[in-house]
Coordinates of C-alpha atoms and ligand atoms in Angstrom, one line a residue:
M1 CA 186.7 -37.4 23.9
K2 CA 186.5 -38.5 20.3
I3 CA 188.3 -36.6 17.5
A4 CA 185.8 -35.2 15.1
A5 CA 187.7 -34.5 12.1
V6 CA 191.7 -34.2 11.5
R7 CA 193.0 -31.4 8.8
V8 CA 196.8 -31.5 7.1
T9 CA 197.6 -28.2 5.1
P10 CA 201.0 -28.0 3.4
I11 CA 202.3 -24.5 3.1
A12 CA 205.3 -22.7 1.6
I13 CA 207.3 -20.2 3.8
K14 CA 209.7 -17.7 2.9
D15 CA 213.1 -18.4 3.4
P16 CA 216.5 -16.5 2.8
P17 CA 219.5 -17.9 0.7
L18 CA 220.8 -19.4 4.0
L19 CA 224.3 -21.2 3.4
N20 CA 225.2 -24.9 4.5
A21 CA 227.3 -27.9 4.4
A22 CA 224.6 -29.0 1.5
G23 CA 224.4 -25.8 -0.6
V24 CA 221.8 -23.2 -0.1
H25 CA 218.2 -22.8 1.1
E26 CA 215.5 -22.6 -1.6
P27 CA 213.6 -19.6 -1.7
F28 CA 210.5 -21.2 0.5
G29 CA 210.5 -24.2 3.5
L30 CA 207.9 -26.3 3.2
R31 CA 205.8 -27.0 7.0
S32 CA 202.4 -29.1 7.3
I33 CA 200.1 -27.4 9.6
I34 CA 198.0 -29.9 11.7
E35 CA 194.6 -29.4 12.7
V36 CA 193.2 -32.4 15.1
Q37 CA 189.4 -31.2 16.4
G38 CA 188.0 -33.0 18.9
A39 CA 183.9 -33.8 19.3
N40 CA 183.8 -30.9 21.9
G41 CA 185.0 -28.2 19.2
L42 CA 188.2 -28.0 20.4
V43 CA 191.2 -28.2 17.9
G44 CA 194.7 -29.2 18.5
L45 CA 197.7 -27.8 16.4
G46 CA 200.7 -29.5 15.2
E47 CA 203.7 -28.6 12.7
T48 CA 206.1 -30.4 10.8
Y49 CA 208.2 -30.9 7.7
G50 CA 206.0 -30.9 4.7
D51 CA 208.5 -32.5 2.3
A52 CA 206.6 -35.3 0.2
P53 CA 207.9 -38.1 1.9
V54 CA 206.5 -36.8 5.3
L55 CA 203.4 -34.8 3.9
G56 CA 202.1 -38.3 2.0
L57 CA 202.0 -40.5 5.1
L58 CA 200.4 -37.7 7.3
T59 CA 197.3 -37.2 4.5
Q60 CA 197.4 -41.2 3.9
V61 CA 196.6 -41.4 7.9
Q62 CA 194.7 -38.4 8.9
D63 CA 191.0 -40.2 8.2
S64 CA 191.8 -43.0 10.3
L65 CA 192.2 -40.9 12.9
V66 CA 188.0 -40.0 12.9
G67 CA 186.8 -41.2 16.2
L68 CA 189.8 -42.0 17.7
S69 CA 190.0 -40.8 21.3
A70 CA 192.2 -37.8 21.8
F71 CA 193.8 -39.0 24.7
D72 CA 195.0 -42.3 22.7
V73 CA 198.1 -41.6 21.7
N74 CA 199.4 -45.2 21.5
G75 CA 196.0 -45.8 19.2
L76 CA 197.6 -43.0 17.4
L77 CA 200.9 -44.7 16.9
A78 CA 199.3 -47.8 15.7
R79 CA 197.4 -46.4 12.7
I80 CA 200.5 -44.6 11.6
K81 CA 202.6 -47.6 11.4
A82 CA 199.8 -49.5 9.6
A83 CA 199.7 -46.9 6.7
A84 CA 203.7 -46.0 6.9
P85 CA 205.4 -47.5 4.0
G86 CA 208.4 -49.6 4.4
V87 CA 210.8 -47.5 1.7
A88 CA 213.1 -45.0 2.9
T89 CA 212.7 -42.6 0.5
G90 CA 216.4 -39.7 0.6
H91 CA 216.6 -36.3 0.2
V92 CA 218.6 -33.1 1.2
E93 CA 217.6 -33.8 4.9
M94 CA 218.8 -36.7 5.5
E95 CA 222.4 -34.6 5.0
L96 CA 221.4 -32.1 7.8
A97 CA 218.9 -34.1 10.1
P98 CA 219.0 -37.5 9.0
G99 CA 216.2 -37.9 11.7
S100 CA 213.8 -36.3 8.9
L101 CA 214.4 -38.9 6.4
G102 CA 212.2 -41.7 4.6
S103 CA 212.9 -44.4 7.4
N104 CA 212.3 -42.3 9.9
L105 CA 208.7 -41.2 8.3
V106 CA 206.4 -42.8 11.6
N107 CA 208.5 -41.1 14.0
S108 CA 208.2 -37.8 11.9
A109 CA 204.2 -38.3 11.5
F110 CA 203.9 -39.4 15.1
S111 CA 205.4 -36.4 16.6
A112 CA 203.2 -34.1 14.4
F113 CA 200.1 -35.9 15.4
E114 CA 201.0 -36.3 18.9
V115 CA 201.8 -32.7 19.6
A116 CA 198.3 -32.1 18.2
F117 CA 196.3 -34.4 20.3
L118 CA 198.4 -33.0 23.5
D119 CA 197.1 -29.7 22.7
L120 CA 193.8 -30.8 22.4
Q121 CA 194.1 -32.7 25.3
A122 CA 195.5 -29.3 27.1
R123 CA 192.7 -27.1 25.9
T124 CA 190.1 -30.0 26.7
I125 CA 191.2 -29.7 30.4
G126 CA 191.9 -26.0 30.5
I127 CA 195.3 -26.3 30.9
P128 CA 198.9 -25.1 29.4
L129 CA 200.5 -27.7 27.6
V130 CA 203.5 -27.9 30.1
D131 CA 201.4 -29.5 32.7
L132 CA 200.4 -32.6 30.7
L133 CA 204.2 -32.8 30.3
G134 CA 204.7 -32.9 34.4
G135 CA 204.8 -29.0 34.7
A136 CA 207.1 -26.0 33.9
V137 CA 210.5 -26.3 35.9
R138 CA 211.4 -23.1 34.2
N139 CA 208.5 -20.5 32.7
K140 CA 210.8 -19.0 30.1
V141 CA 213.1 -21.1 27.6
A142 CA 216.1 -20.0 26.7
Y143 CA 217.1 -19.8 22.3
S144 CA 220.7 -18.8 20.7
A145 CA 221.1 -16.6 18.1
Y146 CA 221.8 -18.9 15.2
L147 CA 223.9 -17.2 12.6
F148 CA 224.3 -18.2 9.0
Y149 CA 226.4 -17.2 6.0
K150 CA 224.1 -16.2 3.5
W151 CA 224.1 -14.1 0.2
D152 CA 221.8 -11.1 -0.2
A153 CA 218.4 -11.7 -1.2
A154 CA 218.9 -10.2 -4.7
V155 CA 220.8 -12.9 -5.8
D156 CA 217.6 -14.1 -7.1
A157 CA 213.7 -12.9 -8.0
E158 CA 212.3 -15.8 -6.2
Y159 CA 214.1 -14.5 -2.8
A160 CA 211.8 -12.5 -0.9
T161 CA 214.0 -9.3 0.9
D162 CA 215.3 -10.0 4.3
P163 CA 216.4 -7.5 7.1
Y164 CA 219.7 -9.2 7.2
G165 CA 221.7 -8.8 4.0
E166 CA 225.1 -10.2 2.5
A167 CA 227.1 -12.2 5.2
V168 CA 230.5 -13.8 3.8
N169 CA 233.0 -12.8 5.7
P170 CA 233.8 -12.3 9.8
Q171 CA 232.7 -8.8 9.5
Q172 CA 229.0 -9.0 8.3
I173 CA 228.6 -12.4 10.5
V174 CA 229.3 -9.8 14.1
K175 CA 226.9 -7.7 12.1
Q176 CA 224.6 -10.2 11.8
A177 CA 224.9 -11.2 15.3
R178 CA 224.0 -7.8 16.4
Q179 CA 221.5 -7.4 14.7
M180 CA 219.8 -10.6 16.3
I181 CA 221.0 -9.8 19.9
D182 CA 219.8 -6.6 19.6
Q183 CA 216.0 -7.4 18.2
Y184 CA 216.0 -11.0 20.4
G185 CA 218.7 -10.7 23.6
F186 CA 220.3 -13.9 22.7
E187 CA 222.8 -14.8 25.2
S188 CA 224.7 -17.7 23.3
I189 CA 225.4 -17.7 19.5
K190 CA 226.0 -20.2 17.0
L191 CA 227.4 -19.9 13.9
K192 CA 226.5 -22.8 11.1
A193 CA 229.5 -23.3 9.1
G194 CA 230.8 -26.0 6.9
V195 CA 230.8 -23.5 4.1
F196 CA 233.8 -21.4 3.4
D197 CA 237.6 -22.1 4.4
P198 CA 237.8 -23.8 8.0
E199 CA 240.0 -21.0 8.8
E200 CA 237.9 -18.2 7.8
E201 CA 234.8 -19.4 9.9
A202 CA 237.2 -20.0 12.6
D203 CA 238.1 -16.3 12.5
A204 CA 234.6 -15.6 12.2
V205 CA 234.1 -17.5 15.6
L206 CA 237.2 -15.3 17.2
A207 CA 235.8 -12.0 15.9
L208 CA 232.4 -12.5 17.4
K209 CA 234.1 -13.4 20.9
A210 CA 235.8 -10.6 20.4
A211 CA 232.6 -8.6 19.7
F212 CA 230.6 -10.5 22.6
P213 CA 233.0 -11.6 25.1
S214 CA 230.3 -12.6 27.5
H215 CA 228.4 -14.8 25.0
Q216 CA 228.4 -18.7 24.7
L217 CA 229.7 -19.7 21.3
R218 CA 228.8 -22.7 19.3
I219 CA 229.9 -23.8 15.7
D220 CA 228.4 -26.7 13.8
P221 CA 229.8 -27.2 10.1
N222 CA 227.7 -30.0 10.0
S223 CA 230.3 -32.9 9.6
N224 CA 231.9 -31.1 6.8
W225 CA 235.4 -31.3 8.1
T226 CA 237.9 -33.7 8.2
L227 CA 239.1 -35.4 11.4
P228 CA 242.8 -33.6 11.3
T229 CA 240.5 -30.4 10.1
S230 CA 238.5 -30.1 13.3
L231 CA 241.4 -31.0 15.3
K232 CA 243.3 -27.9 13.6
V233 CA 240.5 -25.5 14.5
A234 CA 239.8 -26.9 17.8
K235 CA 243.4 -25.7 18.3
K236 CA 242.4 -22.3 17.0
L237 CA 239.4 -22.2 19.1
D238 CA 241.0 -23.0 22.4
G239 CA 239.1 -21.7 25.2
C240 CA 236.6 -20.0 23.0
L241 CA 234.0 -22.8 22.6
E242 CA 230.6 -23.6 24.6
Y243 CA 230.5 -26.8 22.7
Y244 CA 231.5 -27.8 19.3
E245 CA 229.0 -29.2 17.2
D246 CA 229.2 -31.9 14.7
P247 CA 232.2 -31.1 13.0
T248 CA 233.4 -34.5 11.5
P249 CA 231.1 -37.5 10.7
T250 CA 230.7 -40.7 12.1
L251 CA 230.4 -41.7 15.5
E252 CA 234.1 -42.8 14.8
G253 CA 235.0 -39.9 13.9
M254 CA 233.5 -37.7 17.2
A255 CA 235.0 -40.4 19.3
A256 CA 238.5 -39.7 17.7
L257 CA 238.2 -36.1 18.2
H258 CA 236.7 -35.8 21.7
R259 CA 239.9 -38.2 23.1
Q260 CA 242.4 -35.5 21.4
T261 CA 240.9 -32.7 22.6
G262 CA 238.9 -33.5 25.3
L263 CA 236.4 -31.0 24.2
P264 CA 232.2 -31.6 24.4
L265 CA 230.7 -32.4 21.4
A266 CA 227.2 -31.7 20.5
T267 CA 225.3 -33.6 17.7
N268 CA 222.2 -33.7 15.9
M269 CA 223.9 -35.8 13.0
V270 CA 225.5 -38.9 14.1
I271 CA 222.7 -39.8 16.8
T272 CA 219.4 -39.7 15.7
N273 CA 217.6 -42.9 16.8
W274 CA 217.9 -44.9 20.4
A275 CA 220.9 -47.6 18.4
E276 CA 223.2 -44.6 17.7
L277 CA 222.8 -43.0 21.3
R278 CA 223.9 -46.6 22.7
R279 CA 226.5 -46.7 20.5
S280 CA 227.7 -43.2 21.4
V281 CA 227.6 -44.2 24.7
E282 CA 229.9 -46.9 24.1
L283 CA 232.4 -44.9 22.1
G284 CA 232.4 -42.0 24.3
A285 CA 231.6 -40.3 21.2
V286 CA 229.5 -37.4 22.3
Q287 CA 228.5 -35.5 25.4
I288 CA 225.8 -33.2 23.9
L289 CA 222.7 -34.6 22.6
L290 CA 220.6 -32.0 20.4
S291 CA 216.9 -33.2 20.5
D292 CA 214.4 -32.9 18.2
H293 CA 210.8 -33.8 18.7
H294 CA 209.9 -33.7 15.4
F295 CA 212.2 -36.1 14.9
W296 CA 212.5 -38.4 18.0
G297 CA 208.8 -39.2 18.2
G298 CA 207.1 -36.7 20.2
L299 CA 207.4 -34.6 23.2
R300 CA 206.9 -37.4 25.8
A301 CA 209.6 -39.7 23.5
T302 CA 212.2 -36.5 23.8
Q303 CA 211.1 -36.6 27.6
A304 CA 212.4 -39.7 27.9
L305 CA 215.5 -39.3 25.8
A306 CA 216.5 -36.0 28.5
K307 CA 216.0 -39.0 31.1
T308 CA 218.5 -41.5 28.9
C309 CA 221.1 -38.4 28.7
E310 CA 220.5 -37.4 32.2
A311 CA 221.3 -41.6 33.3
F312 CA 224.7 -41.2 30.7
G313 CA 226.0 -38.5 31.8
L314 CA 225.2 -36.4 28.5
G315 CA 224.2 -32.7 28.6
L316 CA 220.9 -31.9 26.6
S317 CA 220.0 -29.2 23.9
M318 CA 217.6 -28.9 21.2
H319 CA 217.9 -29.2 17.2
S320 CA 215.9 -26.9 14.8
N321 CA 215.5 -26.5 11.3
S322 CA 213.1 -23.9 9.5
H323 CA 209.7 -23.5 11.2
L324 CA 207.0 -21.6 12.6
G325 CA 205.8 -20.8 16.1
I326 CA 203.5 -23.6 16.4
S327 CA 206.6 -25.8 15.9
L328 CA 208.2 -23.1 18.4
M329 CA 205.9 -23.5 20.9
A330 CA 205.8 -27.0 21.3
M331 CA 209.7 -27.2 21.6
T332 CA 209.1 -24.1 24.5
H333 CA 206.7 -26.2 26.1
L334 CA 208.6 -29.4 26.4
A335 CA 212.1 -27.6 27.4
A336 CA 209.8 -26.1 30.3
S337 CA 208.8 -29.4 31.3
V338 CA 212.9 -31.1 31.0
Q339 CA 214.7 -30.6 34.0
H340 CA 217.8 -31.8 32.6
L341 CA 218.0 -29.1 29.5
S342 CA 221.6 -27.9 29.8
Y343 CA 221.6 -25.4 26.8
A344 CA 220.2 -22.4 25.1
C345 CA 218.1 -24.6 22.6
D346 CA 218.8 -23.6 18.7
T347 CA 215.8 -22.5 16.5
H348 CA 215.6 -20.8 13.1
Y349 CA 212.6 -18.8 13.8
P350 CA 214.3 -15.2 13.4
W351 CA 214.9 -16.2 9.7
Q352 CA 211.2 -16.9 9.2
Q353 CA 208.9 -13.6 8.5
D354 CA 205.7 -15.7 7.4
E355 CA 203.4 -16.9 10.7
V356 CA 200.0 -18.6 10.7
L357 CA 199.0 -17.5 14.1
V358 CA 196.8 -14.9 15.4
G359 CA 198.9 -11.8 15.8
G360 CA 202.0 -12.8 13.9
K361 CA 205.0 -13.8 14.9
V362 CA 206.0 -15.4 18.9
P363 CA 207.9 -12.9 21.1
I364 CA 211.1 -14.0 21.8
T365 CA 212.5 -11.6 24.6
G366 CA 215.8 -11.5 26.7
G367 CA 216.6 -14.7 24.3
C368 CA 213.5 -16.3 25.6
V369 CA 210.1 -17.6 24.8
H370 CA 207.9 -17.1 28.1
L371 CA 205.0 -19.3 28.4
T372 CA 202.1 -18.0 29.6
D373 CA 199.0 -20.0 31.3
K374 CA 196.9 -20.0 28.2
P375 CA 195.4 -23.8 27.3
G376 CA 197.1 -26.1 25.2
L377 CA 200.4 -24.5 23.1
G378 CA 198.6 -21.2 24.0
V379 CA 198.7 -20.0 20.5
E380 CA 195.7 -19.5 17.7
L381 CA 195.7 -20.4 14.0
D382 CA 195.0 -17.8 11.7
H383 CA 193.3 -19.3 9.2
E384 CA 193.8 -16.7 6.7
K385 CA 197.4 -16.7 6.8
L386 CA 196.9 -20.2 6.7
A387 CA 194.9 -19.9 3.2
E388 CA 197.7 -18.0 2.0
L389 CA 200.5 -19.9 2.9
H390 CA 198.7 -23.1 1.3
Q391 CA 198.3 -21.2 -1.6
A392 CA 201.9 -20.4 -1.6
F393 CA 202.6 -23.9 -1.4
L394 CA 200.3 -24.6 -4.3
Q395 CA 202.1 -22.0 -6.4
C396 CA 205.7 -22.8 -5.8
R397 CA 208.2 -25.2 -7.4
I398 CA 209.6 -27.2 -4.7
R399 CA 208.0 -30.4 -3.2
T400 CA 211.1 -31.9 -1.1
R401 CA 213.8 -30.1 0.2
N402 CA 216.7 -29.9 -1.9
D403 CA 219.5 -27.5 -0.8
V404 CA 222.2 -29.6 -3.5
A405 CA 220.2 -28.7 -6.7
Q406 CA 219.5 -24.8 -5.1
M407 CA 223.0 -24.0 -5.3
Q408 CA 223.7 -25.9 -8.5
R409 CA 221.1 -23.2 -10.0
F410 CA 223.8 -20.8 -9.4
R411 CA 227.0 -22.7 -9.8
P412 CA 226.2 -25.7 -12.0
D413 CA 229.4 -27.3 -11.1
W414 CA 228.7 -27.0 -7.6
R415 CA 229.2 -31.1 -5.8
Q416 CA 228.3 -32.0 -3.0
V417 CA 231.6 -33.9 -1.1
K418 CA 231.3 -35.2 2.4
P419 CA 233.7 -34.0 4.0
R420 CA 234.8 -30.9 2.3
F421 CA 237.3 -29.5 4.1
Ligands
LIG501 O1 218.8 -25.0 8.3 O2 220.7 -25.2 7.1 C1 220.0 -25.7 7.5 C2 220.6 -26.5 8.7 O3 222.1 -26.9 8.8 C3 219.4 -27.7 9.0 O4 219.3 -28.3 8.0 C4 220.3 -28.2 10.5 O5 219.5 -29.5 10.2 O6 220.5 -26.4 12.2 C5 220.4 -27.9 11.5 C6 222.0 -28.4 12.7 O7 221.9 -27.6 13.5 O8 222.4 -28.9 11.8
LIG502 MG1 223.8 -29.1 13.7

């Protein structure tokens, strides 16, 4: 069945002032929404980064896909490779999710279209997407409460008000966790760290442990701690962590930390491609891989990654950046198909107020997204909402995520230093 039309629509979604090692989130996150329409009139959906380098390649490729079979994902890859520029363009994502940087453009673009192709295939056959991936080994996928230090939205008129308010100390972090857990029922908690003094951030984890003794806890300073700092925090949090995510930079740093603590270390930063995975196995650096189909090259590549992790005795979970429901459903169908998924997945979804789906936001209940038997991803695009968020993109000043520059608007002397602590 041939592809009749392809549409790529950049959108801007409201994002709160979330703090991280690279600075602070801008008031809008950028996403690209993909529609791949078949000759049968059905439409497959995809979602990925909306930053200029990725968006550039997506729009460059879109017309060349018309006429291709919706089942020819190898043909899709060939057309993307033929169009891809050879140069890497770094931006802030490089610091926080290196897989989405310029040198990874082919994977990012392929993944976005691959999801839409698979969605269209599944809709054409009339089966849920997970069935194309081999069938569901679980019918719901658990996610974690993803806590952030943050400013109140009133810090700048560009930010939309959000239900969470300020969180700059352990008490406010516990309050944020309670709010998120009450609303969504999450059973694991991740604290995005690397922002304040590591001792204070460890105190926040201890406060979470006291408030939620039966929840699994993780902390992720995005490689912003030296090895000695990571060791000190490991000691302070002894017995508290489900895993320790990207405390310190480099595979060698992570290997040394693991040797000295025995703690399970997770990453979405030091392993973002197959070569790094190979080296990590050689070094014994990382024990849990946080996969992300957006930068590992799609749903099937991530299934292969899961098998590889299994073969090497590594645990598997999922990383997330700011995203909407199409990405959430792609993650959910993928996670539901993977036997070897050892932990609740990350998602930024609770931080997003906007949505492009008919019926609004995808429900998360009991900490899980539940699969349905609807065809494909099981969600439909709300074209009015899409047009509205596209207008927001046209009106917004951001074209490539830059948390550093955003922080410097508030603190002109702020510099990114890595590791800072
Ligand atoms: O959005 O601030 C953020 C996160 O820090 C994100 O960029 C990271 O990629 O969530 C991510 C992580 O787990 O490292
Ligand atoms: Mg991380």
